[in-house]
mmCIF file of C-alpha atoms in Angstrom:
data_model
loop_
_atom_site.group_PDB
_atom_site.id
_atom_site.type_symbol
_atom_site.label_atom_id
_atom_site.label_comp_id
_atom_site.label_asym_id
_atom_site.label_seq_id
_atom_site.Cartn_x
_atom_site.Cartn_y
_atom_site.Cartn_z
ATOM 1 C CA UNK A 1 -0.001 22.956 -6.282
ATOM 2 C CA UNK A 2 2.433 22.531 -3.545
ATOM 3 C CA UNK A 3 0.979 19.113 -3.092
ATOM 4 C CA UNK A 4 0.751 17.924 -6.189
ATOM 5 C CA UNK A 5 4.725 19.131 -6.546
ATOM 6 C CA UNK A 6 5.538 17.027 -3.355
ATOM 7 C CA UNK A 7 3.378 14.137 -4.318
ATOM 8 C CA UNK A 8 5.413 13.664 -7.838
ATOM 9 C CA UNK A 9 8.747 13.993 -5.903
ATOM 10 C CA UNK A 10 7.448 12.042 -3.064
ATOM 11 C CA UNK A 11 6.632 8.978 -5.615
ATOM 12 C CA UNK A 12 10.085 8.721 -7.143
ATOM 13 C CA UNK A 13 12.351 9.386 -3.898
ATOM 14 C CA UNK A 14 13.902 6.740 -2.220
ATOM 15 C CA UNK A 15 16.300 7.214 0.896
ATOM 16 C CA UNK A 16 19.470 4.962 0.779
ATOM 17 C CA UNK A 17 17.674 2.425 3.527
ATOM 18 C CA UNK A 18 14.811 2.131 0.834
ATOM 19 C CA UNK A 19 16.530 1.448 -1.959
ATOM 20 C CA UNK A 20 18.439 -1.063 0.094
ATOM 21 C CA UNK A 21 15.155 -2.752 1.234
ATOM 22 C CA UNK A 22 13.728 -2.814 -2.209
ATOM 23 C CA UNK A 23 16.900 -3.998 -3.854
ATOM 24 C CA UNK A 24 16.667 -7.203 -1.350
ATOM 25 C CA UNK A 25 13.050 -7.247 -1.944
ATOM 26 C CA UNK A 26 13.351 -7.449 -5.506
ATOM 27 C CA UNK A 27 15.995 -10.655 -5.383
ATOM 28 C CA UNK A 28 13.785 -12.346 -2.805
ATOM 29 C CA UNK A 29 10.963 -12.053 -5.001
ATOM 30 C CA UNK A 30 12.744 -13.144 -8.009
ATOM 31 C CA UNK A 31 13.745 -16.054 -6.469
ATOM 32 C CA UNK A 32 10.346 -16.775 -5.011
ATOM 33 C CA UNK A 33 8.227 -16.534 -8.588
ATOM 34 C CA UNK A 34 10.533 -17.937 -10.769
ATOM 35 C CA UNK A 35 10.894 -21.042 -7.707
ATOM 36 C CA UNK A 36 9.326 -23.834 -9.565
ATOM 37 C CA UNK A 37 11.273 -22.619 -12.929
ATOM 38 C CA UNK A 38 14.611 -24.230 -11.209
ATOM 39 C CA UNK A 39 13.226 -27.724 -12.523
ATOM 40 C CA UNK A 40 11.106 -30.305 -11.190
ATOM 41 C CA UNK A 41 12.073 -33.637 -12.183
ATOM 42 C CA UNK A 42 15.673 -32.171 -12.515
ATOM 43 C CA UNK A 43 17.267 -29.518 -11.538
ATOM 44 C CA UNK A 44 18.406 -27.009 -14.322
ATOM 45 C CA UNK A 45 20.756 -23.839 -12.770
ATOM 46 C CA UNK A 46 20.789 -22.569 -16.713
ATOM 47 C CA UNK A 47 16.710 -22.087 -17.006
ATOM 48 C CA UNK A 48 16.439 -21.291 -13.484
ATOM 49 C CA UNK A 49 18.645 -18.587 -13.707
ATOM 50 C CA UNK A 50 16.985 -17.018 -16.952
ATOM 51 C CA UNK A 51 13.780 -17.512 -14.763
ATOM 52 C CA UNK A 52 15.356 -15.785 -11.710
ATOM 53 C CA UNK A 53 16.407 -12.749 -14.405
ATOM 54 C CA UNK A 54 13.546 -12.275 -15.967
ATOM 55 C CA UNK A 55 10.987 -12.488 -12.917
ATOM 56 C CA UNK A 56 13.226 -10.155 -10.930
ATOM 57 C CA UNK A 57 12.594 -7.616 -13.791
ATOM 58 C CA UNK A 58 8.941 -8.330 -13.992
ATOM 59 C CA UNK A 59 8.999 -7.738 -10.309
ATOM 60 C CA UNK A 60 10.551 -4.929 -10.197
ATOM 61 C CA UNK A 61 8.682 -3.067 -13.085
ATOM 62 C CA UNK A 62 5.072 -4.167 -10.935
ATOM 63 C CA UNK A 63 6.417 -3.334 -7.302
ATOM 64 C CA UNK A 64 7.940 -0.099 -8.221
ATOM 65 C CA UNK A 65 4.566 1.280 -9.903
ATOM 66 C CA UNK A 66 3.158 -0.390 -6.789
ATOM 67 C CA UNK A 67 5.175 1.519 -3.950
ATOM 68 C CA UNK A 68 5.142 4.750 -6.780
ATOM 69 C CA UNK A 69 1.365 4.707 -6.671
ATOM 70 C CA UNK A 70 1.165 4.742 -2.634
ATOM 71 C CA UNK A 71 3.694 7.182 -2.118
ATOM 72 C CA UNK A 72 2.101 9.547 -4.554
ATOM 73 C CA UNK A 73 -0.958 9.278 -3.072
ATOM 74 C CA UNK A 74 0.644 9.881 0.492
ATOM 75 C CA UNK A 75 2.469 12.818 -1.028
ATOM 76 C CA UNK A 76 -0.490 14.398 -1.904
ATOM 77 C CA UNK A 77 -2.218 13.819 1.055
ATOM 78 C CA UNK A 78 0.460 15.707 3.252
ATOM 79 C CA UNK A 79 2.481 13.047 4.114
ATOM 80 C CA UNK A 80 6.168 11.875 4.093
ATOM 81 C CA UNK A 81 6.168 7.916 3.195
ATOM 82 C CA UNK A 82 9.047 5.347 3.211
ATOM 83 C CA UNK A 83 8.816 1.787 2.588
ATOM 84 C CA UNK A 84 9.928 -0.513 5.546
ATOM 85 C CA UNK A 85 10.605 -4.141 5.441
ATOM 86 C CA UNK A 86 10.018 -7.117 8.991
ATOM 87 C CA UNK A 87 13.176 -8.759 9.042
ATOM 88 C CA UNK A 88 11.468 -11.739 9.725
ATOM 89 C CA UNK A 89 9.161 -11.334 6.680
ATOM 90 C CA UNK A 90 11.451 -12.385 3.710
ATOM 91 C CA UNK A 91 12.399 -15.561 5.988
ATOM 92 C CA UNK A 92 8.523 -16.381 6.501
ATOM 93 C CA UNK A 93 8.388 -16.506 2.605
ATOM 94 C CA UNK A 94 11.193 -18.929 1.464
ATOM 95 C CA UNK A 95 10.073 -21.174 4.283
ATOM 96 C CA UNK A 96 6.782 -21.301 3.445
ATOM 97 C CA UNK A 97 7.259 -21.451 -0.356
ATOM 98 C CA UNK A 98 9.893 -24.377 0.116
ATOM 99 C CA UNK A 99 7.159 -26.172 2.074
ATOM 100 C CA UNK A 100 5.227 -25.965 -0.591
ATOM 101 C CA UNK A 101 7.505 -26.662 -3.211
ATOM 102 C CA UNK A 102 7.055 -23.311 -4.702
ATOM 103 C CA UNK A 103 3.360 -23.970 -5.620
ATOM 104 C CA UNK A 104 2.285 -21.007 -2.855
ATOM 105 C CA UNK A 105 5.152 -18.510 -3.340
ATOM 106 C CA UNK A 106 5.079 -16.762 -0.537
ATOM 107 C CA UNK A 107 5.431 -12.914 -1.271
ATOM 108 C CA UNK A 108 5.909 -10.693 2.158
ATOM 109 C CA UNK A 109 6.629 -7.686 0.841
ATOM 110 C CA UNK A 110 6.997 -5.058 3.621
ATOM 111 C CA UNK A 111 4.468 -2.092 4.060
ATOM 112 C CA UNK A 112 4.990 1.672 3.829
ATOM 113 C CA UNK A 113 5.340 4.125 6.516
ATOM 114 C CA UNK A 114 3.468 7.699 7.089
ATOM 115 C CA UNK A 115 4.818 10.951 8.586
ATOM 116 C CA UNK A 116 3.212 14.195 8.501
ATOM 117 C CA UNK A 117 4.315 16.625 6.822
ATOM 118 C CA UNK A 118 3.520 19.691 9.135
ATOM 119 C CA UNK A 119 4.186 21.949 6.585
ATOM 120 C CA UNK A 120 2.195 20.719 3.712
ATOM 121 C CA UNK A 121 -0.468 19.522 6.728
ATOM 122 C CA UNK A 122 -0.640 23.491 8.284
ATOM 123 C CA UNK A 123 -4.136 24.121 8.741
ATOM 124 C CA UNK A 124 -5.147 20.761 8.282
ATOM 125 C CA UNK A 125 -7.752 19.341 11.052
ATOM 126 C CA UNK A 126 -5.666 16.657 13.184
ATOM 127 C CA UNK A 127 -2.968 17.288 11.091
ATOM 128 C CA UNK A 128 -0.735 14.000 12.445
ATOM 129 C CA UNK A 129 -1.585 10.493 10.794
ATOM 130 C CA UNK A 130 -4.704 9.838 10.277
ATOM 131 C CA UNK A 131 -5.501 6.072 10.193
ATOM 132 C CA UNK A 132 -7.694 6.284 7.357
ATOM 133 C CA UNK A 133 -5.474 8.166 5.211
ATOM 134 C CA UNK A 134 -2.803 5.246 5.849
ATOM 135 C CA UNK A 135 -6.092 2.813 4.648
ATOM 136 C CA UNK A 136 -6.616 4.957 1.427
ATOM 137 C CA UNK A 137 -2.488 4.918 0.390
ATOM 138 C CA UNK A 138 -2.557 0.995 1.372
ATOM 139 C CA UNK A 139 -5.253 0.261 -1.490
ATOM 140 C CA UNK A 140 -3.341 3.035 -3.866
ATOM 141 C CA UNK A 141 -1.009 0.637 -4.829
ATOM 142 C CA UNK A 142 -3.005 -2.109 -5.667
ATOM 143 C CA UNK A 143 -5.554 -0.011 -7.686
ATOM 144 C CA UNK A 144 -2.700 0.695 -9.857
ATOM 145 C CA UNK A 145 -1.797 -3.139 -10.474
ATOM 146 C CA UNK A 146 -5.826 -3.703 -11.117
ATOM 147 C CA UNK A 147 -5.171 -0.143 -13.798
ATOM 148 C CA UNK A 148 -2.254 -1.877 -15.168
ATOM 149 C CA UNK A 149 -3.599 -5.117 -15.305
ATOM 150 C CA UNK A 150 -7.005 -3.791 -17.240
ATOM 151 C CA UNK A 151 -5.703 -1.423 -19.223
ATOM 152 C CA UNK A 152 -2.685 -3.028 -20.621
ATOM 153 C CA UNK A 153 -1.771 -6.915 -19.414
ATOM 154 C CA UNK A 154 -4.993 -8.385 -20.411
ATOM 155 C CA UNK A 155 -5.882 -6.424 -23.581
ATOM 156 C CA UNK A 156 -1.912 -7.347 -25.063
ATOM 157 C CA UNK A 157 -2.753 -11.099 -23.989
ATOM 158 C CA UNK A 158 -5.884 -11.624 -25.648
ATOM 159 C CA UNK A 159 -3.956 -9.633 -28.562
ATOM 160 C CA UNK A 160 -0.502 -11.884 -28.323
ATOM 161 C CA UNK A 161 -0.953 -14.701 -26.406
ATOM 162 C CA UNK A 162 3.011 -14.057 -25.154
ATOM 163 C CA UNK A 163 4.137 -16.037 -22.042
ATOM 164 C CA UNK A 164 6.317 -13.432 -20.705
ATOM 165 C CA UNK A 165 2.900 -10.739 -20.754
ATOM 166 C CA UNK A 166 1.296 -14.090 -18.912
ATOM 167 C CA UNK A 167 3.815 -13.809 -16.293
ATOM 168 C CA UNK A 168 3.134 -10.044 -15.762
ATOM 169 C CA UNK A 169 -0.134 -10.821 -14.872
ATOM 170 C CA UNK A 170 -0.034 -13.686 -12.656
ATOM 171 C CA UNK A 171 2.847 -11.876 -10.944
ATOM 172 C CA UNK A 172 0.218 -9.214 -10.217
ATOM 173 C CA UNK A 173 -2.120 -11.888 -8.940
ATOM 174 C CA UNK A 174 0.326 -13.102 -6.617
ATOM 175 C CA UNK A 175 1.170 -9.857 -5.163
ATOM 176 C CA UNK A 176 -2.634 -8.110 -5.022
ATOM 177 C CA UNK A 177 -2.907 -11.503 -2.559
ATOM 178 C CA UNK A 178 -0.155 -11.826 -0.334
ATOM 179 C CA UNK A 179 -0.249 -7.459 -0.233
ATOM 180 C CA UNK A 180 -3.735 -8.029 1.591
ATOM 181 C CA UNK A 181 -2.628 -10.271 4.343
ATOM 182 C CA UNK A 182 -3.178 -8.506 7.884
ATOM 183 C CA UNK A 183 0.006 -9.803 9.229
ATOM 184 C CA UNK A 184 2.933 -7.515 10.709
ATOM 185 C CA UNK A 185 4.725 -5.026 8.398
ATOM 186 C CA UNK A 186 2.287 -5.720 5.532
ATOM 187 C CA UNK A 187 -0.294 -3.264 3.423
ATOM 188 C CA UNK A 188 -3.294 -5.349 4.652
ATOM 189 C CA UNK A 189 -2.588 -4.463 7.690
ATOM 190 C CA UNK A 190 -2.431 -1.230 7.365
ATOM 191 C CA UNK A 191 -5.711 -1.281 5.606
ATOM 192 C CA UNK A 192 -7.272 -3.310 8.624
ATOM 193 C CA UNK A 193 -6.414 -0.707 11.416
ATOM 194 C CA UNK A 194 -8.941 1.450 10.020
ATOM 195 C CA UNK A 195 -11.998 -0.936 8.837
ATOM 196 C CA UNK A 196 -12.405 -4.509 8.818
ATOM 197 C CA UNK A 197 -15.585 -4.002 6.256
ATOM 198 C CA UNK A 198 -12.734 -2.303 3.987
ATOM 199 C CA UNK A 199 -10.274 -5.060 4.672
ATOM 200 C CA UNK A 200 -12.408 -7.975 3.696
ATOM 201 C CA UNK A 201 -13.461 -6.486 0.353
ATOM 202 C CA UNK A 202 -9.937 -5.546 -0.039
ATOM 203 C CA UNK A 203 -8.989 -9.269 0.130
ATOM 204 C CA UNK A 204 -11.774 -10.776 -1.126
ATOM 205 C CA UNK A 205 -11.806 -8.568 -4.076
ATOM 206 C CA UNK A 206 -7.917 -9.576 -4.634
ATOM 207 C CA UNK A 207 -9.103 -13.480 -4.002
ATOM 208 C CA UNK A 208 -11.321 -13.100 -7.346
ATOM 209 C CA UNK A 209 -8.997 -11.308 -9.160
ATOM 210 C CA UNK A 210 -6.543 -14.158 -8.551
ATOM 211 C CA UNK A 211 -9.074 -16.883 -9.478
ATOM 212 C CA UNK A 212 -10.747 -14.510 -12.980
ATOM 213 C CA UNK A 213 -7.218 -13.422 -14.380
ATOM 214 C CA UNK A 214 -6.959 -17.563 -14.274
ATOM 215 C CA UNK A 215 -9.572 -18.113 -16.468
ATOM 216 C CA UNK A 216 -8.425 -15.634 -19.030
ATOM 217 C CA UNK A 217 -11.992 -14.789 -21.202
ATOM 218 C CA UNK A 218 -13.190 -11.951 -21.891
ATOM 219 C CA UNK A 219 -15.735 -12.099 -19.299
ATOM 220 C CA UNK A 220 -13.866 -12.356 -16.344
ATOM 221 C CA UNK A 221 -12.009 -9.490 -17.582
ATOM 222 C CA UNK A 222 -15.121 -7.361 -17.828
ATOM 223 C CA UNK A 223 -16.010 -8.385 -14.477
ATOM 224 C CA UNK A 224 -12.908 -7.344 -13.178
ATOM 225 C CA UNK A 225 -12.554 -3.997 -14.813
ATOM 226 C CA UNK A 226 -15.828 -3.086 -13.579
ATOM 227 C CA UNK A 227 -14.810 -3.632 -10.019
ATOM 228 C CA UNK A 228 -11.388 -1.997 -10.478
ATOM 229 C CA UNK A 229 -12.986 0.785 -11.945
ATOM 230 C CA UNK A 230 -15.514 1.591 -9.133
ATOM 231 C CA UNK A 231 -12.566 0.980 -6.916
ATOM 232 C CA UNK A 232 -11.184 3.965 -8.740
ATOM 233 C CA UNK A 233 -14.347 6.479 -8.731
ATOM 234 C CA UNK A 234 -14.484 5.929 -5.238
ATOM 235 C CA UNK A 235 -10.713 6.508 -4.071
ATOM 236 C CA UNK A 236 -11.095 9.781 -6.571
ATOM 237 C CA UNK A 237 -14.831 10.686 -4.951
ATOM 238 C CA UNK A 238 -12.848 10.800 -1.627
ATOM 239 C CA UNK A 239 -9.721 12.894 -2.916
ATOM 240 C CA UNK A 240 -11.503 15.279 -4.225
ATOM 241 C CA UNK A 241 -14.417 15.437 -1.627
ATOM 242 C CA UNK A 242 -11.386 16.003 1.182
ATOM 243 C CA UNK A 243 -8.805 17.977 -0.559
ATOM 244 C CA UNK A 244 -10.219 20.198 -3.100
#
C-alpha cells in the first residue's frame, strides 16, 4: 500500500527544476512539430503561431502522461524519479530539424533519473538502482502512448476523421522514435544499459509503429494493438512476479 501511495504521488510531483525543464521542453517541442506549419512557399507568423499553440498543447497532454507513466512505475518500484534534460539536447534538435527543413523534427526530449528510496526499498535485495528496473520505467512511458494511441487516438479517427486527433497521433509517432534513440540523456539509453536484445525491439517496435499509424487501416491498427498489448502482459507478468 505504501507503494502504491508513493507511486500516485510520485507520478504527479514535480520539483521546481522539473517543471522548469518541462516548461522549456514543451516550447521546444512546439516549435519543432508545428515547424513546417510556419509556411513553405511563404512565410505566415498568423498560422504558424496557431500551429505553435496548438502543438505545444498536444505536446504537453502526450509528454506529461508520458513522464506520469514512468514515474509511477518508478514510484512503485521504490524509487524517487526526476526528469533531467542535456543542455546540449534541445540545440541538437532545432539544428537538425532546420537542416532538414522540418521534415525530421528532431525531438530530444531528456530522460528520467532514479534514486532509491531506502525506505520504501528496506528489505529489498540490492536495494540501490537496479539497471533493469531503470529499463522497465524507460519503456513505461511509451507503453502508455501505444495504450493511448490504441485505445483512444485511432478508434476516434476511424470514427471522425478530425485533423487535430491526426496530429495526436503522429505526435506520438514522433516521440515513441526519437524516445528510443541511445544517445546521452535520452530513455533509449537508459533502456540500452541493461539489454541490447530489449533495446532493438524497443526501437524497432517504435520504427513500425511510426510507419502502421501512417497507413491508417484497420489492419495496421490490429497489428499494432496486438504488439502493444503483449508489451503490456509482459511489463505486468514482471510487476507482479517481483513485487507481489
Amino acid at each position: 500500500m505504501n507503494l502504491l501511495k508513493h507511486a500516485w504521488k510520485s507520478a504527479f510531483t514535480f520539483s521546481d527544476q522539473e517543471l522548469k525543464n518541462f516548461f522549456f521542453i514543451v516550447v521546444f517541442s512546439g516549435f519543432i512539430l508545428s515547424f513546417r506549419r510556419w509556411g513553405t512557399d511563404s512565410f505566415d507568423s498568423s498560422a504558424g503561431l496557431i500551429n505553435f499553440i496548438v502543438f505545444s498543447l498536444i505536446f504537453l497532454i502526450i509528454y506529461s502522461l508520458f513522464i506520469a507513466a514512468q514515474k509511477f512505475l518508478a514510484g512503485y518500484l521504490g524509487y524517487d524519479c526526476k526528469y533531467s534534460l542535456w543542455h546540449f539536447g534541445p540545440a541538437i534538435g532545432i539544428f537538425l530539424t532546420f537542416v532538414s527543413y522540418g521534415w525530421i523534427p528532431f525531438l530530444y526530449l531528456g530522460s528520467i533519473d532514479l534514486k532509491e528510496n531506502m525506505r520504501l526499498r528496506l528489505g529489498t535485495y540490492r536495494p540501490y538502482v537496479h539497471i533493469k528496473d531503470l529499463m522497465w520505467v524507460g519503456i513505461a512511458g511509451p507503453l502508455m502512448l501505444l495504450l493511448l494511441l490504441i485505445i483512444i487516438l485511432q478508434p476516434l479517427y476511424f470514427l471522425t476523421q478530425s485533423t487535430l486527433v491526426l496530429d495526436f497521433i503522429m505526435s506520438i509517432s514522433w516521440i515513441l522514435i526519437f524516445t528510443s534513440l541511445p544517445l546521452p540523456k535520452t530513455n533509449g539509453i537508459n533502456v540500452l544499459l541493461y539489454s541490447r536484445k530489449v533495446w532493438s525491439f524497443y526501437f524497432f517496435f517504435s520504427l513500425l509503429t511510426f510507419f502502421l499509424v501512417r497507413s491508417m487501416n484497420i489492419y495496421a491498427y490490429v497489428i499494432v494493438a496486438v504488439i502493444a498489448l503483449l508489451l503490456v502482459w509482459v511489463v505486468k507478468k514482471f510487476i507482479t512476479d517481483k513485487y507481489l
